[in-house]
CSV table of C-alpha atoms in Angstrom, one decimal:
chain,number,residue,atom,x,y,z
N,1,UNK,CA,-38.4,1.5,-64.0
N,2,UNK,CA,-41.6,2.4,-62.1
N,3,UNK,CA,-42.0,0.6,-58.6
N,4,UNK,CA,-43.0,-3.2,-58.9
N,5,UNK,CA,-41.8,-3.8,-62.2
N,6,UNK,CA,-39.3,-6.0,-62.6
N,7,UNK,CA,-35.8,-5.5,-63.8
N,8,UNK,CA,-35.6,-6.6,-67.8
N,9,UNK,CA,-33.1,-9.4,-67.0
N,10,UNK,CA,-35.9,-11.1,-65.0
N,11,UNK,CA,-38.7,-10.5,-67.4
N,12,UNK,CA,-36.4,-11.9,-70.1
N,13,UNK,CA,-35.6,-14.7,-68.1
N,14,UNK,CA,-39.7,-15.6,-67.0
N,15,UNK,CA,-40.2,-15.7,-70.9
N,16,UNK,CA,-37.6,-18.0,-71.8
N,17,UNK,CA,-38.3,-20.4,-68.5
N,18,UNK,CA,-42.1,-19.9,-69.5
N,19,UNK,CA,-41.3,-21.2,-73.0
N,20,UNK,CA,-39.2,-24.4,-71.5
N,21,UNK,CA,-42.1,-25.1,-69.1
N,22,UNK,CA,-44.5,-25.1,-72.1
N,23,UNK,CA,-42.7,-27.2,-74.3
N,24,UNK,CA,-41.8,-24.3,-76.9
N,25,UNK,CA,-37.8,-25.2,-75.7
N,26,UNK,CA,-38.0,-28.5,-74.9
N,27,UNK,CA,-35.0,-30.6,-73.2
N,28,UNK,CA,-31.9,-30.4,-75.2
N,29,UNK,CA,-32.9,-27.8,-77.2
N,30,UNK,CA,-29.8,-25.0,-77.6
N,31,UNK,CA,-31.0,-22.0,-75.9
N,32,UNK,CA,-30.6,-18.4,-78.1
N,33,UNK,CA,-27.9,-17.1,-78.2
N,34,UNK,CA,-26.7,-14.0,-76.2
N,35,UNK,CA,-27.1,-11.7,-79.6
N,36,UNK,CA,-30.3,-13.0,-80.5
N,37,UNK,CA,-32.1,-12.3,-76.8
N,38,UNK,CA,-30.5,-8.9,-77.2
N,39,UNK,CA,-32.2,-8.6,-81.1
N,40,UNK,CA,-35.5,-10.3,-80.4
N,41,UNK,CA,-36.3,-8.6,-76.7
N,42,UNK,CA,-33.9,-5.2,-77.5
N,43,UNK,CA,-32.3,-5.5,-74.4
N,44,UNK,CA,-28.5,-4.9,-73.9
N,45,UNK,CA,-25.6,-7.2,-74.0
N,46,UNK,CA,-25.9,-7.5,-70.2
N,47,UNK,CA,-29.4,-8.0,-70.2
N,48,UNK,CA,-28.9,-11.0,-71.9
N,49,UNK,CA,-26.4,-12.6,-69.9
N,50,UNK,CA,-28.3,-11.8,-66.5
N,51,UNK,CA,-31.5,-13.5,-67.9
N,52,UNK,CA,-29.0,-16.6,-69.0
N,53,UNK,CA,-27.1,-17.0,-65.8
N,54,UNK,CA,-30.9,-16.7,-63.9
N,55,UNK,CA,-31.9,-19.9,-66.0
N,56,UNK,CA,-28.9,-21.8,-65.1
N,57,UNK,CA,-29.1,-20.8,-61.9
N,58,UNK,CA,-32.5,-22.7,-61.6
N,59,UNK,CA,-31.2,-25.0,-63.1
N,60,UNK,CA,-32.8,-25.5,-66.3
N,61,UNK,CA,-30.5,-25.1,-69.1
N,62,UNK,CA,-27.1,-25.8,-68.8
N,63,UNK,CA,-23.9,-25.2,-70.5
N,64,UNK,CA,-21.8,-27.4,-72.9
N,65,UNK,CA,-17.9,-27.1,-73.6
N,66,UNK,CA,-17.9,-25.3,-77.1
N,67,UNK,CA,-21.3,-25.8,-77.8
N,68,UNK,CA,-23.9,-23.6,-76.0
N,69,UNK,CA,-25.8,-23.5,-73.6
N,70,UNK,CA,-28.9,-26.0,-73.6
N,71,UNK,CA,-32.6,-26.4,-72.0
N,72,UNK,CA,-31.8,-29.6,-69.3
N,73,UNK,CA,-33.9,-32.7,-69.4
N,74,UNK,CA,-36.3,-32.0,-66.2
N,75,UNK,CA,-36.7,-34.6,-63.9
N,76,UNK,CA,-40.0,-35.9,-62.4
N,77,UNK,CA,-40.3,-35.5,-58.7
N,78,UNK,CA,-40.7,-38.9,-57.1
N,79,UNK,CA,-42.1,-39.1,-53.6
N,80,UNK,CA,-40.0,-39.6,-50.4
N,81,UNK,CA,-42.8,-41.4,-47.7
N,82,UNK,CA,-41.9,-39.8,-43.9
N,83,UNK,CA,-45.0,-42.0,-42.1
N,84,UNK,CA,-43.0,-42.0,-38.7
N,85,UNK,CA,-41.7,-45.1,-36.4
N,86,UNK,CA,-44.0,-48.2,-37.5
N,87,UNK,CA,-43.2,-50.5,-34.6
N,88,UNK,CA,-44.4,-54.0,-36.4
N,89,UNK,CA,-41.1,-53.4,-38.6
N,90,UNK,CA,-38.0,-53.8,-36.8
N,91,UNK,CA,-36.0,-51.6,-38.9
N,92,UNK,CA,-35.7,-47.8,-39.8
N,93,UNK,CA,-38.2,-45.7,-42.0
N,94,UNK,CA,-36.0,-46.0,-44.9
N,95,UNK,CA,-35.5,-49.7,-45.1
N,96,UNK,CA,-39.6,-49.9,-44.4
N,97,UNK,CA,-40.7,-47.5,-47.1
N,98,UNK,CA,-38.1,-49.3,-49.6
N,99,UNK,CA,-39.6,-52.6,-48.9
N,100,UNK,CA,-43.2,-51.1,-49.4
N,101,UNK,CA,-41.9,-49.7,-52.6
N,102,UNK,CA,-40.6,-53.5,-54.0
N,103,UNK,CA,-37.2,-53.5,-52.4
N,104,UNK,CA,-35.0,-51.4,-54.7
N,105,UNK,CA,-33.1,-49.1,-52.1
N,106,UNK,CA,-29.4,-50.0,-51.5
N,107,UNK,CA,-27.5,-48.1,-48.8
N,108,UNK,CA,-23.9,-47.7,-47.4
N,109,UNK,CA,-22.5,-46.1,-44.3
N,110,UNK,CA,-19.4,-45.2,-42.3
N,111,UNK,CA,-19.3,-44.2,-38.3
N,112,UNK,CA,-16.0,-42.7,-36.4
N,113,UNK,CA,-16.4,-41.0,-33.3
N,114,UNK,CA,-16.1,-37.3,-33.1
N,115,UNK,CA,-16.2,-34.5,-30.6
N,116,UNK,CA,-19.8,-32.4,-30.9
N,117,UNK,CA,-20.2,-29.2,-32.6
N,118,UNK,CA,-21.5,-26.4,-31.0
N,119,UNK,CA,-24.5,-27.1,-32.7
N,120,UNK,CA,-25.0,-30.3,-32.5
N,121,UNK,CA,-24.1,-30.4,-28.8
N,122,UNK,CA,-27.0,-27.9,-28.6
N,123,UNK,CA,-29.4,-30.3,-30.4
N,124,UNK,CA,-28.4,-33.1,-28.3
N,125,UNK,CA,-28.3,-31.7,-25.0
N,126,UNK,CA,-24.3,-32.2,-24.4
N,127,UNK,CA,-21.5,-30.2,-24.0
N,128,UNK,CA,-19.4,-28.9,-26.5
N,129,UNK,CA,-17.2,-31.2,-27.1
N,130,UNK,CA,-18.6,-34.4,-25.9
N,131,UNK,CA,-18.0,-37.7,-27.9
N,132,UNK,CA,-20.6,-38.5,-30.2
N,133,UNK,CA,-20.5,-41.3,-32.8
N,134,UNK,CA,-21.1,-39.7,-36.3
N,135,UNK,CA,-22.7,-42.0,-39.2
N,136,UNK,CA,-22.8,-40.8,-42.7
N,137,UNK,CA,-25.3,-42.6,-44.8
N,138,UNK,CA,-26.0,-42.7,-48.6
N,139,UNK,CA,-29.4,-44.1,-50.0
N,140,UNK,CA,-30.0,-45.3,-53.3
N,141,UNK,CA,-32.8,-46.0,-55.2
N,142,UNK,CA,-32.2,-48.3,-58.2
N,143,UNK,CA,-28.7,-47.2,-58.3
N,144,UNK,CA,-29.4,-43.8,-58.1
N,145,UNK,CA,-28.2,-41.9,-55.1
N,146,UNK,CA,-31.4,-39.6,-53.6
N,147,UNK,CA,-30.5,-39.3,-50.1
N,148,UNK,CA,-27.7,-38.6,-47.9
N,149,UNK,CA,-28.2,-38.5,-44.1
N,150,UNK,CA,-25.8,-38.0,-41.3
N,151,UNK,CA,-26.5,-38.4,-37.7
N,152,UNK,CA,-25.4,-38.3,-34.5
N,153,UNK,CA,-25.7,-40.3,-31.1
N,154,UNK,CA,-23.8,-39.6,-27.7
N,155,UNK,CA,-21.6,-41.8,-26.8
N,156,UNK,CA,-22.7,-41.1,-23.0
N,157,UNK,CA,-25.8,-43.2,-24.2
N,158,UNK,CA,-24.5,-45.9,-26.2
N,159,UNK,CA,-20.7,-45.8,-26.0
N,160,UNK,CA,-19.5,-49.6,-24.3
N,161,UNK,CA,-23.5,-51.4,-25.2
N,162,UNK,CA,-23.8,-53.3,-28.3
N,163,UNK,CA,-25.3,-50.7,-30.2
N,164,UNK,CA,-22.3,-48.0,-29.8
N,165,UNK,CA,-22.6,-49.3,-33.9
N,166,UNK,CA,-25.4,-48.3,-35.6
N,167,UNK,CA,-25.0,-50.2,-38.6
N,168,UNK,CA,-22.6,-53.6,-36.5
N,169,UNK,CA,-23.3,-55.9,-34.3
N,170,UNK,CA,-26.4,-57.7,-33.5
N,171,UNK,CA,-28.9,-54.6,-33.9
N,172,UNK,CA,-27.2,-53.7,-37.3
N,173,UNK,CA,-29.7,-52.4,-39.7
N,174,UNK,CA,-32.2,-51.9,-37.1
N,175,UNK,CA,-34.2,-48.4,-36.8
N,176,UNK,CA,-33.2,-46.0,-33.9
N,177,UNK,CA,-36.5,-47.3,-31.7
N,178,UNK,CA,-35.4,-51.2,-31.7
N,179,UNK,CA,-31.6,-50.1,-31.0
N,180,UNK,CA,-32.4,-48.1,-27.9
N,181,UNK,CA,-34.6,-50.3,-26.6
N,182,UNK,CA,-31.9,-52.9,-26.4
N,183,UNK,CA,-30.3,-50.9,-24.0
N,184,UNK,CA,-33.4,-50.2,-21.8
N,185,UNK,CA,-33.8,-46.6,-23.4
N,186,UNK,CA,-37.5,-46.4,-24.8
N,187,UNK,CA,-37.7,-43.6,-27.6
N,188,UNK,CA,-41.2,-41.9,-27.1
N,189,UNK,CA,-40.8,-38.9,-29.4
N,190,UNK,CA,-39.4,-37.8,-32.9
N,191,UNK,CA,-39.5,-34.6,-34.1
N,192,UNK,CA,-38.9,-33.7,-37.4
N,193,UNK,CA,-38.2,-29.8,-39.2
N,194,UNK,CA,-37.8,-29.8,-42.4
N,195,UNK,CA,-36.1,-26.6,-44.6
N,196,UNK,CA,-34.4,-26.1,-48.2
N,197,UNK,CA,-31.1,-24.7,-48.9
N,198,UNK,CA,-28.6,-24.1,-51.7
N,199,UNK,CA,-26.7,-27.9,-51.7
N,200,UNK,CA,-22.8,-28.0,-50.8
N,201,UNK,CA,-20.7,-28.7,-53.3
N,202,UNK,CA,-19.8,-31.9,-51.5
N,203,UNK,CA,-23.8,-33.3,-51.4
N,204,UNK,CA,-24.4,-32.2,-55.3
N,205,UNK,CA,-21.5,-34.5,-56.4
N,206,UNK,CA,-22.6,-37.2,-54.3
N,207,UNK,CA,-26.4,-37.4,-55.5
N,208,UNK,CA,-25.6,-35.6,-58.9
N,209,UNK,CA,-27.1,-32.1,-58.8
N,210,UNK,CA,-26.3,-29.1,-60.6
N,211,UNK,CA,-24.1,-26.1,-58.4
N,212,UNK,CA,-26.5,-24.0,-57.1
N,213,UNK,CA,-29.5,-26.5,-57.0
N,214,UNK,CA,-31.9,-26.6,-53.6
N,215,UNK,CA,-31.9,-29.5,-51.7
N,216,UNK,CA,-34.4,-30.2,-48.5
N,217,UNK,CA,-33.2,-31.0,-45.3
N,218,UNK,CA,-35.0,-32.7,-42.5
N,219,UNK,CA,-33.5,-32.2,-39.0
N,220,UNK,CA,-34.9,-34.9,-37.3
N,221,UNK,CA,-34.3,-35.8,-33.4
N,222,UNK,CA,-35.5,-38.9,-31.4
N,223,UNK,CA,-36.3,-38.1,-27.7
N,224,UNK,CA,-36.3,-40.8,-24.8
N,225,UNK,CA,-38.2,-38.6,-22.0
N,226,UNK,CA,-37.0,-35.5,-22.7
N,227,UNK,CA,-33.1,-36.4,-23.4
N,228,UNK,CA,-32.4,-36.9,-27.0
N,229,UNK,CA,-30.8,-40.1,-28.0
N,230,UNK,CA,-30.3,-39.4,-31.8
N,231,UNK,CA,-29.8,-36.5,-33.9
N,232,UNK,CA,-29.8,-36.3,-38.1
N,233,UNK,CA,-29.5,-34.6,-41.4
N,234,UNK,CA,-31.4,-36.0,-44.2
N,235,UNK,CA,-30.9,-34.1,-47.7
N,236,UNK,CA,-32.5,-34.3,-50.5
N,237,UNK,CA,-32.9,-33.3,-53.6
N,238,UNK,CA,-35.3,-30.2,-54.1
N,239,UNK,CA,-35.7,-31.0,-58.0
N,240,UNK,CA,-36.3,-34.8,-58.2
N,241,UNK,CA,-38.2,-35.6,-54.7
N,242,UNK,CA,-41.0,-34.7,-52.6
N,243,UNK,CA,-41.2,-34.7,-49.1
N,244,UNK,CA,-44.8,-37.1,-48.5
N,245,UNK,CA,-45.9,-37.0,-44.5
N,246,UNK,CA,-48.5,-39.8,-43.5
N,247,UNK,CA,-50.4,-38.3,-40.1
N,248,UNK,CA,-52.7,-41.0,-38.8
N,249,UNK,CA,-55.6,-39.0,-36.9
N,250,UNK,CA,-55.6,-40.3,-32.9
C-alpha cells in the first residue's frame, strides 16, 4: 500500500456507503453478502467483514436475527433551537422553543440529592463532595424521546428556599433565571460548549439509538456574578438533530 491510500476495507466500505447515500441501496435493502463483496471487489474474506462492521458502525445498515444484514432507514435531522434565556417567557428554553414549535414536547424528571463529583465540583466551584441536587430529565417530542439532560445545582445555593426543587413547588416548571431570582440570586451569564461522543449504552436505550452511534453534548453553566448556580448535560442525538444557535447582534 503506497502512503495515503487507504486500507481496502475502507475503500470497500466508501463504495458501499456511497451507493446507500445515492439511493443504489436504499433503506431495507439486504446488503451483499460477505462472499459476494469478496467476488465483486476481489478482496479477502476479511476484507469483507472489516468494510461490513465499518457500515454498521456508522450506523447505516444493520443486522437481522437469521436474515442479513440490511441498509437502515436514515432519519432526517430535525433542528434543536439553542436562542438563549428569553426573559418575556417565564420558563426554560425547552418549554419556550416547544411552544414556538405548536406545543408537542412532553417531558419527565426525577431529583435526589447527591454528593459532587470531582468534576462536577470543579464546574461548579464546590468541593468535592458537597451536596448538590441532581435532576435527570427526558424530553420528548411527539412521543419520541430526543433529549436527555441532567444537571446539577448546589445545595449551598438553594438547599432550605423553595426552589431546592427544580421541577416542585411554586417555581415548578420555571427556567433556571426565574428560579434564582426568587431567591434574590440574578443569573447574568450562560455559557454553553458543545462536543460529540460515542453514546452510553444507557442514553441509546433511552432515546433509541444504535450502539456506537454519536450523540452531541452541550455542557452548559449558568453564572450569577461569577459563582455558578446551575450546571448540565444535554445529549442528543448526532443522527436525527441539529444543534441551531440564534445570536442576536448587540
Amino acid at each position: 500500500m503506497t502512503f495515503g491510500e487507504q486500507p481496502a476495507y475502507l475503500r470497500v466500505a466508501g463504495d458501499l456507503r456511497q451507493k446507500i447515500v445515492d439511493g443504489s441501496l436504499p433503506p431495507h435493502t439486504r446488503l451483499p453478502s460477505q462472499a459476494r463483496i469478496r467476488e465483486e471487489y476481489g478482496v479477502s474474506d476479511t476484507v469483507a467483514l472489516e468494510a461490513r462492521k465499518v457500515l454498521m458502525a456508522e450506523g447505516l445498515v444493520e443486522g437481522r436475527s437469521g436474515s442479513g444484514t440490511y441498509v437502515r432507514e436514515q432519519p432526517v435531522p430535525r433542528r434543536v433551537s439553542r436562542a438563549g434565556y428569553r426573559g418575556t417567557l417565564p420558563s426554560n428554553p425547552f418549554r419556550q422553543e416547544q411552544a414556538e414549535a405548536g406545543a408537542r414536547g412532553t417531558w419527565e424528571s426525577s431529583s435526589e440529592q447527591e454528593a459532587a463529583t470531582s468534576d462536577i465540583a470543579k464546574r461548579l466551584g464546590v468541593q468535592e463532595g458537597d451536596r448538590v441536587m441532581r435532576t435527570r430529565y427526558v424530553f420528548r417530542d411527539a412521543g419520541e424521546a430526543m433529549m436527555l439532560s441532567t444537571s446539577w445545582e448546589p445545595l449551598a445555593v438553594t438547599g432550605r428556599t423553595p426552589v431546592m426543587l427544580p421541577e416542585e413547588g411554586p417555581l415548578a416548571g420555571c427556567g433556571v433565571v426565574e428560579r434564582m431570582a426568587a431567591i434574590d440570586i440574578v443569573v447574568d451569564n450562560v455559557v454553553e460548549e458543545v462536543g460529540a461522543r460515542p453514546g452510553l449504552a444507557e442514553e441509546l436505550m433511552r432515546l433509541g439509538g444504535v450502539p456506537g452511534h454519536a450523540v452531541l453534548v452541550i455542557e452548559r453553566t449558568y453564572y450569577a456574578s461569577g459563582m455558578a448556580v446551575e450546571t448540565a448535560d444535554v445529549v442528543v442525538p448526532a443522527d436525527r438533530y441539529r444543534i441551531a444557535y440564534h445570536l442576536p447582534v448587540k
